[in-house]
Every structure is written in C-alpha cells, then in structure tokens.
Short mmCIF file of C-alpha atoms and ligand atoms in Angstrom, two decimals:
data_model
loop_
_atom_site.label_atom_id
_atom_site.label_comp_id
_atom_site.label_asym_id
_atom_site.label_seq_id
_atom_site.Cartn_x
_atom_site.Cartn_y
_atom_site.Cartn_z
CA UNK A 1 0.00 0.00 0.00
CA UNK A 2 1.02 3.43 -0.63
CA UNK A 3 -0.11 7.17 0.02
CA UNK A 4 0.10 10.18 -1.47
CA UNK A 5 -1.98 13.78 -1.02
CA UNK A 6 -4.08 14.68 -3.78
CA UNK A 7 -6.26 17.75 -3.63
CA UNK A 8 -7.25 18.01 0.33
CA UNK A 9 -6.36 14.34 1.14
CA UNK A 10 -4.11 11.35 1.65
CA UNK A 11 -5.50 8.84 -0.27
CA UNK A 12 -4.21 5.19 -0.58
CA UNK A 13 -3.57 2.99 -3.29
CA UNK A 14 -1.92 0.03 -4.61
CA UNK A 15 -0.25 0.02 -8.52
CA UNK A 16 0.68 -3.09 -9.68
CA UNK A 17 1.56 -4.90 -13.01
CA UNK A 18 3.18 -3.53 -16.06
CA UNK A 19 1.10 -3.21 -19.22
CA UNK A 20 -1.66 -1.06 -20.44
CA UNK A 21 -3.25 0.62 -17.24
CA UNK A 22 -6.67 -0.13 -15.66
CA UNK A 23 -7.88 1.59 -12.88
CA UNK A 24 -10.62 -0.02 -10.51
CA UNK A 25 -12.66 2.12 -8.35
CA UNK A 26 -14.86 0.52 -5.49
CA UNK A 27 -18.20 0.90 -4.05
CA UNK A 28 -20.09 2.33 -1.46
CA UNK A 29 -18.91 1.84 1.28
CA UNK A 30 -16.01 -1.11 0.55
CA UNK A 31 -12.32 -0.03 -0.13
CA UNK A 32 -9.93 -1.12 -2.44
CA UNK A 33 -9.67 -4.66 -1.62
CA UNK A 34 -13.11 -5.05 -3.06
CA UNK A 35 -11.09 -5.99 -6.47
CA UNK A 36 -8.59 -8.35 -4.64
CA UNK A 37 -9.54 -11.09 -6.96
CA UNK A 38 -9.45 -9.07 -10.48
CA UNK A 39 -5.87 -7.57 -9.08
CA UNK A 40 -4.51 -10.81 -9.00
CA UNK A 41 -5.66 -11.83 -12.66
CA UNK A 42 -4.96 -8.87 -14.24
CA UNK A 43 -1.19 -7.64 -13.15
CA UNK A 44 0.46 -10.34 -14.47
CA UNK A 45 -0.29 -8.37 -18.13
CA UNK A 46 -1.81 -5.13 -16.87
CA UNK A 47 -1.04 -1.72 -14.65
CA UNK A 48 -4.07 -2.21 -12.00
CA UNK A 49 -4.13 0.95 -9.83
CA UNK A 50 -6.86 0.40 -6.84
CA UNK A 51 -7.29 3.05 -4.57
CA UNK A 52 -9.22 3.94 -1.43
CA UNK A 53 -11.53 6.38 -2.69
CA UNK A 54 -12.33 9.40 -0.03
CA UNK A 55 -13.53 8.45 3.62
CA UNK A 56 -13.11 4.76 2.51
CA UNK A 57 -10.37 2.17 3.36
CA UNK A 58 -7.22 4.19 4.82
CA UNK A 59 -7.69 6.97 2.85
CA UNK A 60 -8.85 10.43 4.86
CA UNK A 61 -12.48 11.48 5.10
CA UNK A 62 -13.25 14.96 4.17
CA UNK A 63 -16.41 16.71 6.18
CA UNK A 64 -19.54 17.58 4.23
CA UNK A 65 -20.06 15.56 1.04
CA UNK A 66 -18.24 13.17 -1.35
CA UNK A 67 -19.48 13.84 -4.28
CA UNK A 68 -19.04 11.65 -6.91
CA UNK A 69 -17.00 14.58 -9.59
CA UNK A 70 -14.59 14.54 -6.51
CA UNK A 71 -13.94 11.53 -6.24
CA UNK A 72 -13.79 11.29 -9.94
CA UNK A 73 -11.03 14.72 -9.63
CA UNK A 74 -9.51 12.47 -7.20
CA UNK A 75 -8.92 9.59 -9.43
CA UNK A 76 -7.48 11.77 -12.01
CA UNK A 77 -5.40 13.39 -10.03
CA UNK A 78 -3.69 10.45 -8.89
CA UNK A 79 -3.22 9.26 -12.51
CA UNK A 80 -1.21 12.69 -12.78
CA UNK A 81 0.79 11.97 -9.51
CA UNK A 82 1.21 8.37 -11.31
CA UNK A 83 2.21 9.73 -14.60
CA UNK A 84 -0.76 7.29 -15.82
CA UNK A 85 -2.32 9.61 -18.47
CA UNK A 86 -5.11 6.97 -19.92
CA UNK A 87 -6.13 3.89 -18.75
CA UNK A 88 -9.41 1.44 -18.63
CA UNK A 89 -11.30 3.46 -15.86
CA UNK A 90 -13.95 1.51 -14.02
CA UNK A 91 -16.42 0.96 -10.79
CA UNK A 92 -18.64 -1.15 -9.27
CA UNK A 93 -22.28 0.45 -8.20
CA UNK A 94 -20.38 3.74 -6.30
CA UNK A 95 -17.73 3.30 -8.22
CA UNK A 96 -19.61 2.97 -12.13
CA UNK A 97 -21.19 6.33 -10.36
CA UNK A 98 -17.81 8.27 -10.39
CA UNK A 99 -16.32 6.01 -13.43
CA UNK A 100 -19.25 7.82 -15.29
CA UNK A 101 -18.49 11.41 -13.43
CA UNK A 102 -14.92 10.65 -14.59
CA UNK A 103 -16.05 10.27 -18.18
CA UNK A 104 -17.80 13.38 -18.24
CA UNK A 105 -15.00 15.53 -16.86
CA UNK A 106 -12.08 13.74 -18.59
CA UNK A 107 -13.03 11.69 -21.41
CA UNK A 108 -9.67 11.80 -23.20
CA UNK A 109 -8.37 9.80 -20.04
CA UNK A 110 -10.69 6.74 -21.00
CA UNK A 111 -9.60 3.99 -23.04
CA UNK A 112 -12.42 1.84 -22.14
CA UNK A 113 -15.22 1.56 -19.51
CA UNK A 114 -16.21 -0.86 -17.51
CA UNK A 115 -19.70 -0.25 -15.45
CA UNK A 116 -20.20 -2.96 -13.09
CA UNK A 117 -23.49 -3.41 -10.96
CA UNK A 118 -24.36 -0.17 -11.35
CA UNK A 119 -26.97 2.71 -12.94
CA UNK A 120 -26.66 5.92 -14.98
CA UNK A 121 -30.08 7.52 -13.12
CA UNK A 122 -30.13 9.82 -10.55
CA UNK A 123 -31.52 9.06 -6.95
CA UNK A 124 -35.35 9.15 -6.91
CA UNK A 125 -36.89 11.56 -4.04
CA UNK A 126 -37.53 8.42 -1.87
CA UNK A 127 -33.76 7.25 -2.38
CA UNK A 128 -32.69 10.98 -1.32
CA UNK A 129 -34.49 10.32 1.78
CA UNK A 130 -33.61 7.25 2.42
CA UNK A 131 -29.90 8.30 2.46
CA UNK A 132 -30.35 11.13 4.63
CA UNK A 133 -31.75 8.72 7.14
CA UNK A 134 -28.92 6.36 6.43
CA UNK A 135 -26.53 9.60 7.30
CA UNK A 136 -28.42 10.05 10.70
CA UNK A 137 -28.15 6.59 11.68
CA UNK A 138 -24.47 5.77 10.69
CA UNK A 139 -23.32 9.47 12.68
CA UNK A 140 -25.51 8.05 15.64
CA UNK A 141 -24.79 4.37 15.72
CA UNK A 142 -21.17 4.06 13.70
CA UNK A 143 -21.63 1.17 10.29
CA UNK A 144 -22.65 -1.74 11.94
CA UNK A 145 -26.85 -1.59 11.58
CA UNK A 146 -26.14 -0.48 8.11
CA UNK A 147 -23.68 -3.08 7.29
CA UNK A 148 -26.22 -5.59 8.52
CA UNK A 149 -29.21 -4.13 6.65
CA UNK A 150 -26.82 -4.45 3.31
CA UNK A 151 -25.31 -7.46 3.70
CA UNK A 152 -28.19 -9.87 2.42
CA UNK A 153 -29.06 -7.68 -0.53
CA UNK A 154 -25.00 -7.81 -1.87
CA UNK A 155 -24.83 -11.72 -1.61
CA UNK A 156 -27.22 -14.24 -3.24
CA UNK A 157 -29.11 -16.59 -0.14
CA UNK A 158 -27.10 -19.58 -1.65
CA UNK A 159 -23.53 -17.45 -1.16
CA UNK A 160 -24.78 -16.21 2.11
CA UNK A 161 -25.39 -19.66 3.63
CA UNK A 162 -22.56 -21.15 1.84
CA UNK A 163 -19.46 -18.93 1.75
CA UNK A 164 -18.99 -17.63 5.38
CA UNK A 165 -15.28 -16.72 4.01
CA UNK A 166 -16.94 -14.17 1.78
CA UNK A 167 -19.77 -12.95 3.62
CA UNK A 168 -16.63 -12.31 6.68
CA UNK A 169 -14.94 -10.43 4.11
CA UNK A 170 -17.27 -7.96 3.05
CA UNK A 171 -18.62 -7.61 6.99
CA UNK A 172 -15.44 -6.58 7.95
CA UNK A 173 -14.38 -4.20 4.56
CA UNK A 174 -17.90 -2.35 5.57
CA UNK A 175 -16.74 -2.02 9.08
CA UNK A 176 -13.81 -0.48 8.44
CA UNK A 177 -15.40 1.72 6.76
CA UNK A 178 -14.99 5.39 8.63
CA UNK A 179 -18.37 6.58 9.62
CA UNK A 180 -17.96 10.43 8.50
CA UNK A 181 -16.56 9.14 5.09
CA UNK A 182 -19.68 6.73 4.39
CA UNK A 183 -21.71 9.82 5.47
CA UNK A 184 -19.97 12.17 3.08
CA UNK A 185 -20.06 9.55 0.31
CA UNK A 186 -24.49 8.81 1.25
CA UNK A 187 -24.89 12.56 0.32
CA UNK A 188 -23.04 12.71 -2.36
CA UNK A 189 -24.90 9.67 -4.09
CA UNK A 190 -27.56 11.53 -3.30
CA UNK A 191 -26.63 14.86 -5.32
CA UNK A 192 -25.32 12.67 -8.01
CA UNK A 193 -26.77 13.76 -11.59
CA UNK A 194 -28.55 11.68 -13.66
CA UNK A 195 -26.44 10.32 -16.61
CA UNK A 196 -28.75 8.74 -18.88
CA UNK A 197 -28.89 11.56 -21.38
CA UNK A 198 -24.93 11.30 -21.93
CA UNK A 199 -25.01 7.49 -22.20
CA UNK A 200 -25.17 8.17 -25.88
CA UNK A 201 -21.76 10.65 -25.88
CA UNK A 202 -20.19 7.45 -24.57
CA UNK A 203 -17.67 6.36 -27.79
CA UNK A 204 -15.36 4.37 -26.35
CA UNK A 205 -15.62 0.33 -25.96
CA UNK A 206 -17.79 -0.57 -22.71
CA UNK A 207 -18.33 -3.51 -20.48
CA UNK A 208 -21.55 -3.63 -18.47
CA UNK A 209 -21.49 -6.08 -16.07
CA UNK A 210 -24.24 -7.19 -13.59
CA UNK A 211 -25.23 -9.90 -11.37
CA UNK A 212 -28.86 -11.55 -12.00
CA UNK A 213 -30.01 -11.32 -9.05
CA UNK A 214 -28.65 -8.03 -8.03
CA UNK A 215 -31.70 -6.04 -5.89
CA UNK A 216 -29.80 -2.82 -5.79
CA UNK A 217 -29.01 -2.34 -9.14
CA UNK A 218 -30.88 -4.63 -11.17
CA UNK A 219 -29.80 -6.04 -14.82
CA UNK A 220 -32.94 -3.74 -15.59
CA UNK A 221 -30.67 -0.85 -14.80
CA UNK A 222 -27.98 -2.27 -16.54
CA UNK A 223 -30.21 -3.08 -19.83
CA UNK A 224 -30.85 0.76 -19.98
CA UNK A 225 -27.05 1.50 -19.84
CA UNK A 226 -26.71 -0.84 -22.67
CA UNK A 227 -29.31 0.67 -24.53
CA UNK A 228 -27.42 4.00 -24.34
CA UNK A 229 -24.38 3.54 -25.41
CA UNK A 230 -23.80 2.34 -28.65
CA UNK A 231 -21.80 -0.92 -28.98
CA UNK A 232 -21.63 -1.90 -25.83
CA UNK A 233 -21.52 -5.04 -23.82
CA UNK A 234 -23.47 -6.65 -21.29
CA UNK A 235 -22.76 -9.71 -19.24
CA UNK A 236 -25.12 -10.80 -16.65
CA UNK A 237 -23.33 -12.73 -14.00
CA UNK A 238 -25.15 -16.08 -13.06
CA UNK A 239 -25.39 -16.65 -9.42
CA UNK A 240 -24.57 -13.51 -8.56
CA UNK A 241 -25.60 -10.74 -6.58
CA UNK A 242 -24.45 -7.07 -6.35
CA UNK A 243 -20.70 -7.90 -5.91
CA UNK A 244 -20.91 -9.88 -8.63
CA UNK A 245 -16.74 -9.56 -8.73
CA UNK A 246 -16.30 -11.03 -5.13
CA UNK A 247 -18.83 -13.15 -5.56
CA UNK A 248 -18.39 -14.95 -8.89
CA UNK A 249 -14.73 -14.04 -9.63
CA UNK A 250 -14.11 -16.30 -12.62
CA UNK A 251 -17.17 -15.45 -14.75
CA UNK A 252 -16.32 -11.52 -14.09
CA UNK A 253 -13.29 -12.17 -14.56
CA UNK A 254 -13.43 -14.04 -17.82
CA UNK A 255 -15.39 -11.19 -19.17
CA UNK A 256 -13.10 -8.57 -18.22
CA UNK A 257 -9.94 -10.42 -19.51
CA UNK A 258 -11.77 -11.03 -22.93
CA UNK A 259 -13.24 -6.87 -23.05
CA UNK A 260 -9.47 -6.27 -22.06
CA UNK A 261 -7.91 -8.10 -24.77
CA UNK A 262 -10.26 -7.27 -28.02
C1 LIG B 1 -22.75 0.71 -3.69
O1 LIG B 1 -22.66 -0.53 -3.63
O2 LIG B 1 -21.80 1.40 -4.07
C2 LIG B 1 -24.02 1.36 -3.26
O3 LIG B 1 -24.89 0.41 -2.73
C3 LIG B 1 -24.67 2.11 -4.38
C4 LIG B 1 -25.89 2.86 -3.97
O4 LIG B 1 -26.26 2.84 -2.79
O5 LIG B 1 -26.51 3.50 -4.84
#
C-alpha cells in the first residue's frame, strides 16, 4: 500500500503490473480490496491501480459531502501523480457512479469503460431520503446496523449460507469503513446527476457487467445503460448478486480479460 496527497487528502492505493493501465474504483462503502480477486488476474499483463476512494479504506475522510466529480477529480489526479495519463477506468455500483463522473469531466483519459453493478439515473426523491436517514443513523450508531441491513441484498441466499469466508470479508471491509466518510459519500450519491442523457456521448468500448439477481441495481438498470451507449456489452453474471466480482470471480473475470484483450 502506498499514500500520497491529492487535492485536500491522503488517499491510498496500490499500482501493480506492467502493461496497459486499468484503474478499478470501489463501491459504497467497501475499499480497495473489493477488487482483490481481479488484481490478482490482471497484473500479471496489466497496470491495475486500486485506490481507497475518499472516507473509505485508509484513505482520509473529508467533512460535508463526497461527491461523486470529486472523487472522480480524485482519481485523475492520482493518474497525474502516477504519470498514468489513460487507462481502462472503471467501478462497481459507487464506483460505475464516479467512473461515469470521470467520463464526463475527462473523457480523453478513458480507453475503455467498464460499469459494473451499477446505474446511470439519478436518486429518486424516496432514495434521497432514504440516504439522509442512512446519514443520521451511521453518525448516531457508527456502520454496523447499516452493514447488517446491506449485507443480504450484496450476496445471493445460496452465497450467504454457503461462503462464510466471503460474507466475513465484506462484513469486515464495511466495518472499516470510517463513519464520516460513508456519510460524506451517502450525500453525495444523493446529489449525483442523472447520466442517462450522456449514455449516448459514450464512444469508447464498454463492459456492463451485472449480477442476475442483483436487488440494488438490477440487470434492468444495466439493460438501460446498454441501450445507451452504442456498442456496448453486457454480461449478466449467473449466481450472482451485487458484488458480482467477489462473488463470482471467474465469470467476471473471464469477461473482463476477454473486453481487455479485443
Ligand atoms: C454501492 O454498492 O456502491 C451502493 O450500494 C450504491 C448505492 O447505494 O446506490
């Protein structure tokens, strides 16, 4: 693991692997070793930078709200730091969220997305809510009552009462997550603009993955993403949930490694 200050923070990352660059940024509210499994497939041929976005992981937490063109400013300017001027940008749910934000502030950066269990709409009013409540509690309470509301809706039932190993994993990622930084990173989902209308400005080659039975962004989501940018791909994970990547590494990561290499 490393550090380095970009803008108003500290932020942490790992670069590994020589080759073209990727750079894989993690949901809401994980940290970088939500792509522990892709990391290892990838660097024997490819630059993977991971990083801890804002709040998340060991990087700082900045007060107020994350929102997701900062974090996507915060990716890029760790590429600069990096000397990594393009690279394969992309995120899973959070992360798709400010892998889109990135496209729309630097799309001369992107060599290819990838948009993994995520959406291009905008928080409904009753999601806007919702978060603020979630802010309340987790600045009351600390992670742990949201970490157990989440927990059955990222796993299928059949991973949940089967894989104790990964459902440990992703309990204790969400734990670690710092409280303020979850809460900055809930409001700015929340301001997050919708991005269906620049789906079709998208021109460069894009992966859409998504688990079947994801609840929280559903392939429905995903479908709608594909309809909007023009030649894209979508692969819909089988026995999957919404960390489809954690949960069903060698299907995701057959798909990446074959979007990687056309
Ligand atoms: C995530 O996994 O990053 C979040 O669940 C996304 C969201 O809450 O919209």
């Amino acid at each position: 693991m490393a550090k380095t200050r970009v803008n108003d923070i500290e932020i942490a990352y790992e670069d590994v692997g020589c080759g073209p660059a990727i750079v894989l940024i993690h949901g809401y509210p994980f940290n970088r070793s939500l792509w522990a499994d892709q990391v290892t497939a990838l660097a024997d041929r490819y630059r993977v930078l991971t990083l801890d976005l804002r709040g998340h992981g060991e990087t700082e937490a900045s007060v107020g709200t994350s929102t997701m063109k900062l974090m996507a400013q915060d990716v890029s300017a760790l590429m600069d730091e990096l000397r990594i001027d393009r690279a394969v940008v992309g995120g899973l749910s959070m992360g798709g969220y400010v892998a889109l934000a990135f496209y729309q502030l630097f799309p001369h950066r992107v060599e290819k997305l990838l948009l993994a269990d995520t959406r291009a709409q905008a928080d409904t009013k009753e999601a806007k809510v919702t978060r603020a409540e979630q802010v309340e509690q987790i600045l009351a309470e600390g992670m742990a009552g949201i970490v157990n509301a989440m927990l059955p809706k990222l796993l299928s039932p059949e991973t949940v009462s089967k894989r104790p190993d990964i459902v440990k994993r992703l309990r204790e990622m969400m734990m670690h997550t710092n409280p303020a930084g979850a809460a900055a990173a809930l409001r700015g989902m929340a301001e997050r603009e919708d991005q269906t209308e620049r789906l079709s400005q998208v021109n460069v080659p894009t992966l859409i993955v998504v688990g079947k039975e994801d609840p929280i962004t559903p392939v429905a989501d995903s479908e709608k993403m594909h309809d909007g940018i023009a030649g894209s791909q979508l692969v819909v994970i089988e026995n999957a949930s919404h960390v489809s990547n954690i949960e069903q590494p060698e299907q995701f990561n057959r798909a990446l490694q074959e979007f990687l290499s056309r």
